Short mmCIF file of C-alpha atoms in Angstrom, two decimals:
data_model
loop_
_atom_site.label_atom_id
_atom_site.label_comp_id
_atom_site.label_asym_id
_atom_site.label_seq_id
_atom_site.Cartn_x
_atom_site.Cartn_y
_atom_site.Cartn_z
CA MET A 1 -3.47 -4.61 22.93
CA VAL A 2 -3.22 -0.92 21.54
CA LEU A 3 0.27 0.59 22.34
CA SER A 4 0.12 3.61 24.57
CA SER A 5 2.43 6.66 23.36
CA ALA A 6 5.07 5.77 25.55
CA GLU A 7 5.26 2.24 24.25
CA ILE A 8 4.97 3.58 20.44
CA GLN A 9 8.10 5.38 21.30
CA LYS A 10 9.80 2.67 22.94
CA ALA A 11 9.09 0.63 19.72
CA LEU A 12 10.50 3.28 17.57
CA GLU A 13 13.64 3.49 19.49
CA ASP A 14 14.33 -0.43 19.34
CA GLY A 15 13.25 -0.80 15.71
CA ARG A 16 10.06 -2.93 15.96
CA LEU A 17 8.31 0.33 14.32
CA VAL A 18 9.83 2.65 11.81
CA ILE A 19 8.21 5.89 10.97
CA ASN A 20 10.30 8.08 8.57
CA PRO A 21 10.73 11.01 9.19
CA VAL A 22 10.51 10.53 12.80
CA PRO A 23 7.18 11.93 14.30
CA GLY A 24 8.07 15.43 16.01
CA SER A 25 11.39 15.76 14.15
CA ALA A 26 10.27 18.99 12.48
CA GLY A 27 9.96 20.60 15.75
CA THR A 28 6.23 21.35 15.72
CA LYS A 29 3.92 20.67 18.78
CA SER A 30 4.18 17.02 20.11
CA PRO A 31 2.65 14.39 17.42
CA TYR A 32 1.67 11.84 20.32
CA ASN A 33 -1.64 11.37 21.88
CA THR A 34 -2.39 9.04 24.64
CA HIS A 35 -2.24 6.09 22.10
CA SER A 36 -1.78 7.26 18.66
CA VAL A 37 0.86 9.36 16.68
CA ASP A 38 -0.03 12.06 13.95
CA LEU A 39 1.12 11.55 10.54
CA THR A 40 1.28 14.50 8.16
CA LEU A 41 0.30 14.99 4.56
CA GLY A 42 2.66 14.33 1.58
CA SER A 43 2.67 16.40 -1.38
CA GLU A 44 1.52 14.34 -4.12
CA ILE A 45 -2.32 14.59 -5.04
CA VAL A 46 -4.10 12.09 -7.22
CA ILE A 47 -7.30 12.79 -8.70
CA PRO A 48 -9.09 9.86 -10.17
CA GLN A 49 -11.02 10.42 -13.47
CA PRO A 50 -14.27 8.98 -14.60
CA MET A 51 -13.81 5.86 -17.18
CA THR A 52 -16.20 4.58 -19.60
CA ALA A 53 -15.38 0.95 -18.26
CA SER A 54 -16.86 -0.19 -15.25
CA ILE A 55 -14.53 -1.86 -12.48
CA ASP A 56 -15.07 -5.32 -11.63
CA LEU A 57 -12.69 -6.73 -9.00
CA SER A 58 -13.99 -10.18 -9.64
CA GLU A 59 -12.54 -10.49 -12.97
CA SER A 60 -9.10 -11.10 -13.67
CA GLY A 61 -7.18 -8.09 -15.31
CA SER A 62 -5.23 -5.09 -14.49
CA ILE A 63 -6.88 -2.78 -12.34
CA ALA A 64 -4.00 -1.01 -10.89
CA THR A 65 -3.03 -0.05 -14.28
CA LEU A 66 -6.13 0.97 -15.34
CA ILE A 67 -6.93 3.33 -12.70
CA SER A 68 -3.57 4.63 -12.95
CA GLN A 69 -4.06 5.75 -16.47
CA ASN A 70 -7.17 7.11 -15.70
CA ALA A 71 -5.77 9.90 -13.01
CA GLN A 72 -4.58 13.30 -12.68
CA ARG A 73 -1.67 14.40 -10.60
CA ARG A 74 -1.00 17.27 -8.67
CA THR A 75 1.88 18.60 -6.23
CA ALA A 76 0.64 20.69 -3.50
CA THR A 77 3.03 23.06 -1.78
CA LYS A 78 2.84 25.26 1.28
CA ASP A 79 2.41 28.31 -1.11
CA GLN A 80 0.02 26.51 -3.43
CA PRO A 81 -2.08 24.17 -1.42
CA TYR A 82 -4.52 21.79 -3.27
CA LYS A 83 -8.08 22.78 -2.83
CA LEU A 84 -10.30 19.98 -2.16
CA GLU A 85 -13.71 21.09 -3.49
CA ARG A 86 -16.94 19.89 -1.61
CA GLY A 87 -18.13 16.51 -2.74
CA LYS A 88 -14.80 15.53 -4.45
CA PHE A 89 -12.86 12.56 -4.21
CA ILE A 90 -9.24 12.30 -4.16
CA LEU A 91 -6.17 10.04 -3.07
CA ALA A 92 -2.98 11.31 -1.21
CA GLN A 93 -0.35 9.67 0.81
CA THR A 94 1.27 10.37 4.31
CA LYS A 95 4.60 12.07 4.21
CA GLU A 96 5.96 9.39 6.46
CA VAL A 97 6.94 6.03 5.36
CA ILE A 98 5.82 3.45 7.80
CA SER A 99 7.58 0.04 8.27
CA LEU A 100 6.06 -2.62 10.50
CA PRO A 101 8.48 -5.58 10.41
CA ILE A 102 6.78 -8.78 10.49
CA THR A 103 8.91 -10.01 13.47
CA SER A 104 7.74 -7.06 15.46
CA ALA A 105 3.96 -8.62 15.22
CA LEU A 106 2.64 -5.12 15.26
CA GLY A 107 -0.23 -4.02 13.15
CA ALA A 108 -1.93 -0.39 12.95
CA ARG A 109 -4.97 1.27 11.89
CA ILE A 110 -4.98 4.93 10.63
CA GLU A 111 -7.81 6.87 11.68
CA GLY A 112 -8.80 10.54 11.03
CA LYS A 113 -8.37 13.56 13.39
CA SER A 114 -11.10 15.45 14.79
CA SER A 115 -9.93 18.78 13.61
CA VAL A 116 -10.32 17.55 10.12
CA ALA A 117 -13.23 15.55 10.68
CA ARG A 118 -15.22 18.68 11.98
CA CYS A 119 -14.67 20.26 8.48
CA GLY A 120 -16.27 17.37 7.12
CA VAL A 121 -13.44 15.76 5.51
CA LEU A 122 -12.95 11.99 5.60
CA VAL A 123 -9.25 11.04 5.36
CA HIS A 124 -9.85 7.46 4.92
CA PHE A 125 -12.75 5.01 4.39
CA THR A 126 -13.18 1.35 4.49
CA ALA A 127 -9.49 0.68 4.45
CA PRO A 128 -7.87 1.40 7.85
CA THR A 129 -5.87 -1.61 8.63
CA VAL A 130 -1.97 -1.66 8.08
CA HIS A 131 -1.00 -5.18 8.15
CA PRO A 132 2.13 -6.64 9.85
CA GLY A 133 4.98 -6.70 7.24
CA PHE A 134 3.79 -3.38 5.54
CA HIS A 135 6.32 -0.77 4.36
CA GLY A 136 5.63 2.19 2.52
CA ARG A 137 3.51 5.27 2.82
CA LEU A 138 0.03 5.02 3.78
CA THR A 139 -2.41 6.07 0.82
CA LEU A 140 -5.24 8.39 2.02
CA GLU A 141 -8.68 8.11 0.30
CA MET A 142 -10.07 11.46 0.99
CA ILE A 143 -13.65 12.99 0.30
CA ASN A 144 -14.84 16.40 1.27
CA LEU A 145 -18.58 16.03 2.65
CA GLY A 146 -18.11 19.31 4.26
CA PRO A 147 -19.83 22.84 3.15
CA ASN A 148 -16.66 24.44 2.37
CA VAL A 149 -13.47 23.98 0.30
CA PHE A 150 -10.55 22.48 2.31
CA SER A 151 -6.97 23.22 1.75
CA LEU A 152 -4.74 20.36 1.56
CA SER A 153 -0.91 21.49 2.17
CA PRO A 154 2.24 19.29 2.83
CA ASP A 155 3.05 18.54 6.53
CA LEU A 156 -0.35 19.32 7.52
CA PRO A 157 -1.38 16.91 10.45
CA ILE A 158 -3.94 14.61 8.71
CA ALA A 159 -4.38 11.24 10.31
CA GLN A 160 -3.19 9.27 13.31
CA LEU A 161 -1.75 6.01 13.66
CA ILE A 162 -2.84 3.57 16.27
CA ILE A 163 -0.44 0.84 16.75
CA GLU A 164 -1.56 -2.77 18.00
CA GLU A 165 0.15 -6.03 18.97
CA VAL A 166 -0.85 -8.94 16.88
CA LYS A 167 -1.22 -12.37 19.00
CA GLY A 168 -0.73 -15.55 17.28
CA GLU A 169 1.34 -17.10 14.20
CA LEU A 170 1.92 -14.57 11.46
CA THR A 171 4.24 -16.64 9.17
CA PRO A 172 2.20 -18.21 6.22
CA ASN A 173 1.49 -21.74 6.60
CA ASP A 174 0.11 -24.76 4.43
CA SER A 175 -3.46 -24.70 5.70
CA GLN A 176 -3.75 -20.90 5.11
CA PHE A 177 -3.15 -21.79 1.14
CA GLN A 178 -5.51 -24.56 1.03
CA ASN A 179 -8.55 -22.25 -0.16
CA GLN A 180 -6.44 -20.63 -2.88
CA MET A 181 -4.73 -23.74 -4.42
CA LYS A 182 -6.08 -25.04 -7.60
CA PRO A 183 -3.17 -27.14 -8.79
CA GLU A 184 -3.14 -30.45 -7.38
CA GLY A 185 0.22 -30.68 -7.10
CA LEU A 186 0.51 -27.83 -4.56
CA LYS A 187 -1.95 -29.82 -2.41
CA ALA A 188 0.68 -32.41 -1.93
CA MET B 1 18.78 -15.38 -3.59
CA ASP B 2 15.41 -13.55 -3.87
CA ASN B 3 12.48 -14.52 -6.07
CA TRP B 4 11.57 -12.04 -8.67
CA LEU B 5 8.27 -12.50 -10.81
CA GLU B 6 8.23 -11.69 -14.54
CA CYS B 7 5.61 -8.88 -14.84
CA GLU B 8 4.70 -5.73 -16.89
CA VAL B 9 5.39 -2.34 -15.20
CA SER B 10 3.65 0.84 -15.80
CA VAL B 11 3.27 4.32 -14.19
CA GLY B 12 1.70 4.11 -10.81
CA MET B 13 -0.55 6.46 -9.05
CA PHE B 14 2.16 8.19 -6.94
CA SER B 15 5.63 8.68 -7.79
CA THR B 16 6.92 5.97 -5.50
CA GLU B 17 5.17 3.27 -6.77
CA PHE B 18 4.63 1.21 -10.22
CA ALA B 19 1.42 -0.31 -11.43
CA ILE B 20 2.40 -4.11 -12.10
CA THR B 21 0.39 -6.59 -14.03
CA ALA B 22 1.43 -10.24 -13.94
CA GLN B 23 0.18 -13.64 -14.61
CA GLN B 24 -1.05 -16.55 -12.59
CA PHE B 25 -0.05 -20.37 -13.49
CA ASP B 26 -3.39 -20.48 -15.23
CA GLY B 27 -2.81 -17.40 -17.61
CA LYS B 28 -5.09 -15.26 -15.34
CA THR B 29 -3.88 -11.63 -14.91
CA PHE B 30 -3.81 -9.73 -11.63
CA SER B 31 -2.34 -6.39 -10.77
CA LEU B 32 -1.30 -4.41 -7.89
CA PHE B 33 0.62 -1.09 -6.85
CA ALA B 34 4.23 -2.07 -5.76
CA LEU B 35 7.17 0.37 -4.20
CA GLN B 36 9.73 0.96 -7.08
CA ASP B 37 12.15 -0.85 -4.61
CA ASP B 38 10.09 -4.06 -5.14
CA VAL B 39 10.56 -3.62 -9.08
CA ARG B 40 13.20 -3.94 -11.41
CA THR B 41 13.07 -2.59 -15.00
CA LYS B 42 15.72 -2.10 -17.86
CA SER B 43 14.05 1.03 -18.59
CA ALA B 44 11.46 3.22 -16.91
CA PRO B 45 7.90 3.01 -18.20
CA ASN B 46 6.40 5.92 -19.55
CA GLY B 47 3.42 5.99 -21.97
CA SER B 48 3.42 2.11 -22.60
CA PRO B 49 4.34 -0.57 -20.10
CA VAL B 50 7.91 -2.29 -19.90
CA SER B 51 8.82 -5.82 -19.08
CA GLY B 52 10.22 -6.26 -15.52
CA LEU B 53 10.30 -8.07 -12.57
CA LEU B 54 8.58 -8.31 -9.17
CA HIS B 55 10.17 -8.92 -5.95
CA VAL B 56 8.14 -11.86 -4.36
CA ASN B 57 8.42 -14.34 -1.65
CA ARG B 58 8.31 -18.02 -2.69
CA ILE B 59 6.72 -19.94 0.10
CA LYS B 60 6.06 -23.18 -1.53
CA THR B 61 7.16 -25.13 -4.81
CA SER B 62 5.64 -28.33 -6.11
CA ASN B 63 6.36 -29.76 -9.54
CA ASP B 64 6.51 -26.80 -11.52
CA LEU B 65 4.38 -24.58 -9.59
CA ALA B 66 4.87 -22.02 -6.89
CA MET B 67 3.08 -20.22 -4.43
CA VAL B 68 4.36 -16.56 -3.88
CA VAL B 69 3.49 -13.85 -1.53
CA LEU B 70 3.12 -10.64 -3.11
CA PRO B 71 4.46 -7.49 -1.81
CA GLN B 72 1.36 -5.68 -1.82
CA LEU B 73 -2.33 -6.80 -1.86
CA SER B 74 -3.63 -7.35 -5.44
CA PRO B 75 -7.37 -6.15 -5.83
CA GLU B 76 -7.83 -9.29 -8.27
CA ALA B 77 -5.87 -11.93 -6.56
CA GLY B 78 -5.07 -11.03 -2.86
CA THR B 79 -1.82 -11.26 -1.43
CA THR B 80 -0.76 -14.78 -2.68
CA VAL B 81 -0.81 -16.45 -5.94
CA THR B 82 0.40 -19.61 -7.85
CA VAL B 83 2.70 -19.11 -10.58
CA LYS B 84 4.78 -21.30 -12.95
CA VAL B 85 8.37 -21.85 -11.56
CA SER B 86 9.51 -20.75 -15.06
CA GLN B 87 8.00 -17.17 -14.24
CA LEU B 88 10.37 -16.72 -11.43
CA HIS B 89 13.88 -15.67 -11.58
CA GLN B 90 16.34 -15.84 -8.79
CA VAL B 91 18.54 -12.74 -8.38
CA SER B 92 20.66 -11.67 -5.65
CA ALA B 93 19.47 -8.70 -3.62
#
């Protein structure tokens, strides 16, 4: 069940959902739509750089360290927005920190906004799911597929969050681990 | 007492996170991005990684092995991994 904006606000009030800073606290236009809440852009921009090595997620290793070492970082400001060139891929984050306490049984999906989409800019692709228990800023995988350079400045409404109730048991249980357990001792 | 997993800590992509590398019970390495609140180090990582501890949730223990839930998804290992109990440190929050 997707939460309406009224239910989202109720979840914020009783702590089942935490968004910090609170949506709308900047005094701009209402961040709520019928069943979503707008999120804004943070100031950090990460620009992944080409590597000589290929990425193979099926191998054990340290992908996180590798791609961190091969990235440039920029800070966007209102005076000096980051100019996202045509065809370029960057990572950014929401200004808001999101918390979905596991006890709330709430999950979420991040989606784009039509105003940004009409400019040909994707703000996420393939990874919209925010799992119950998540805490942190949402990372945006952004690419400019449009014909024009797109300015990214902090506080720009960049995405919308859709909140969903999750039905069923969320606590990890033994049966859930069976396929991942190699040591015999853990199967006991 | 919370459980903390021995790991190597490097600078993350964003300023609020670290890049973490750790080992499973069989020596296979895995990595993830973790919020800085979930990591303890004696010194801040800079150009090279430093030793540290990653906050994990121990969900099952058998003999010298433990199954733990990671604070974030690992691209190589998923959300739960099996580690040696000796890799875990119990530290008050």
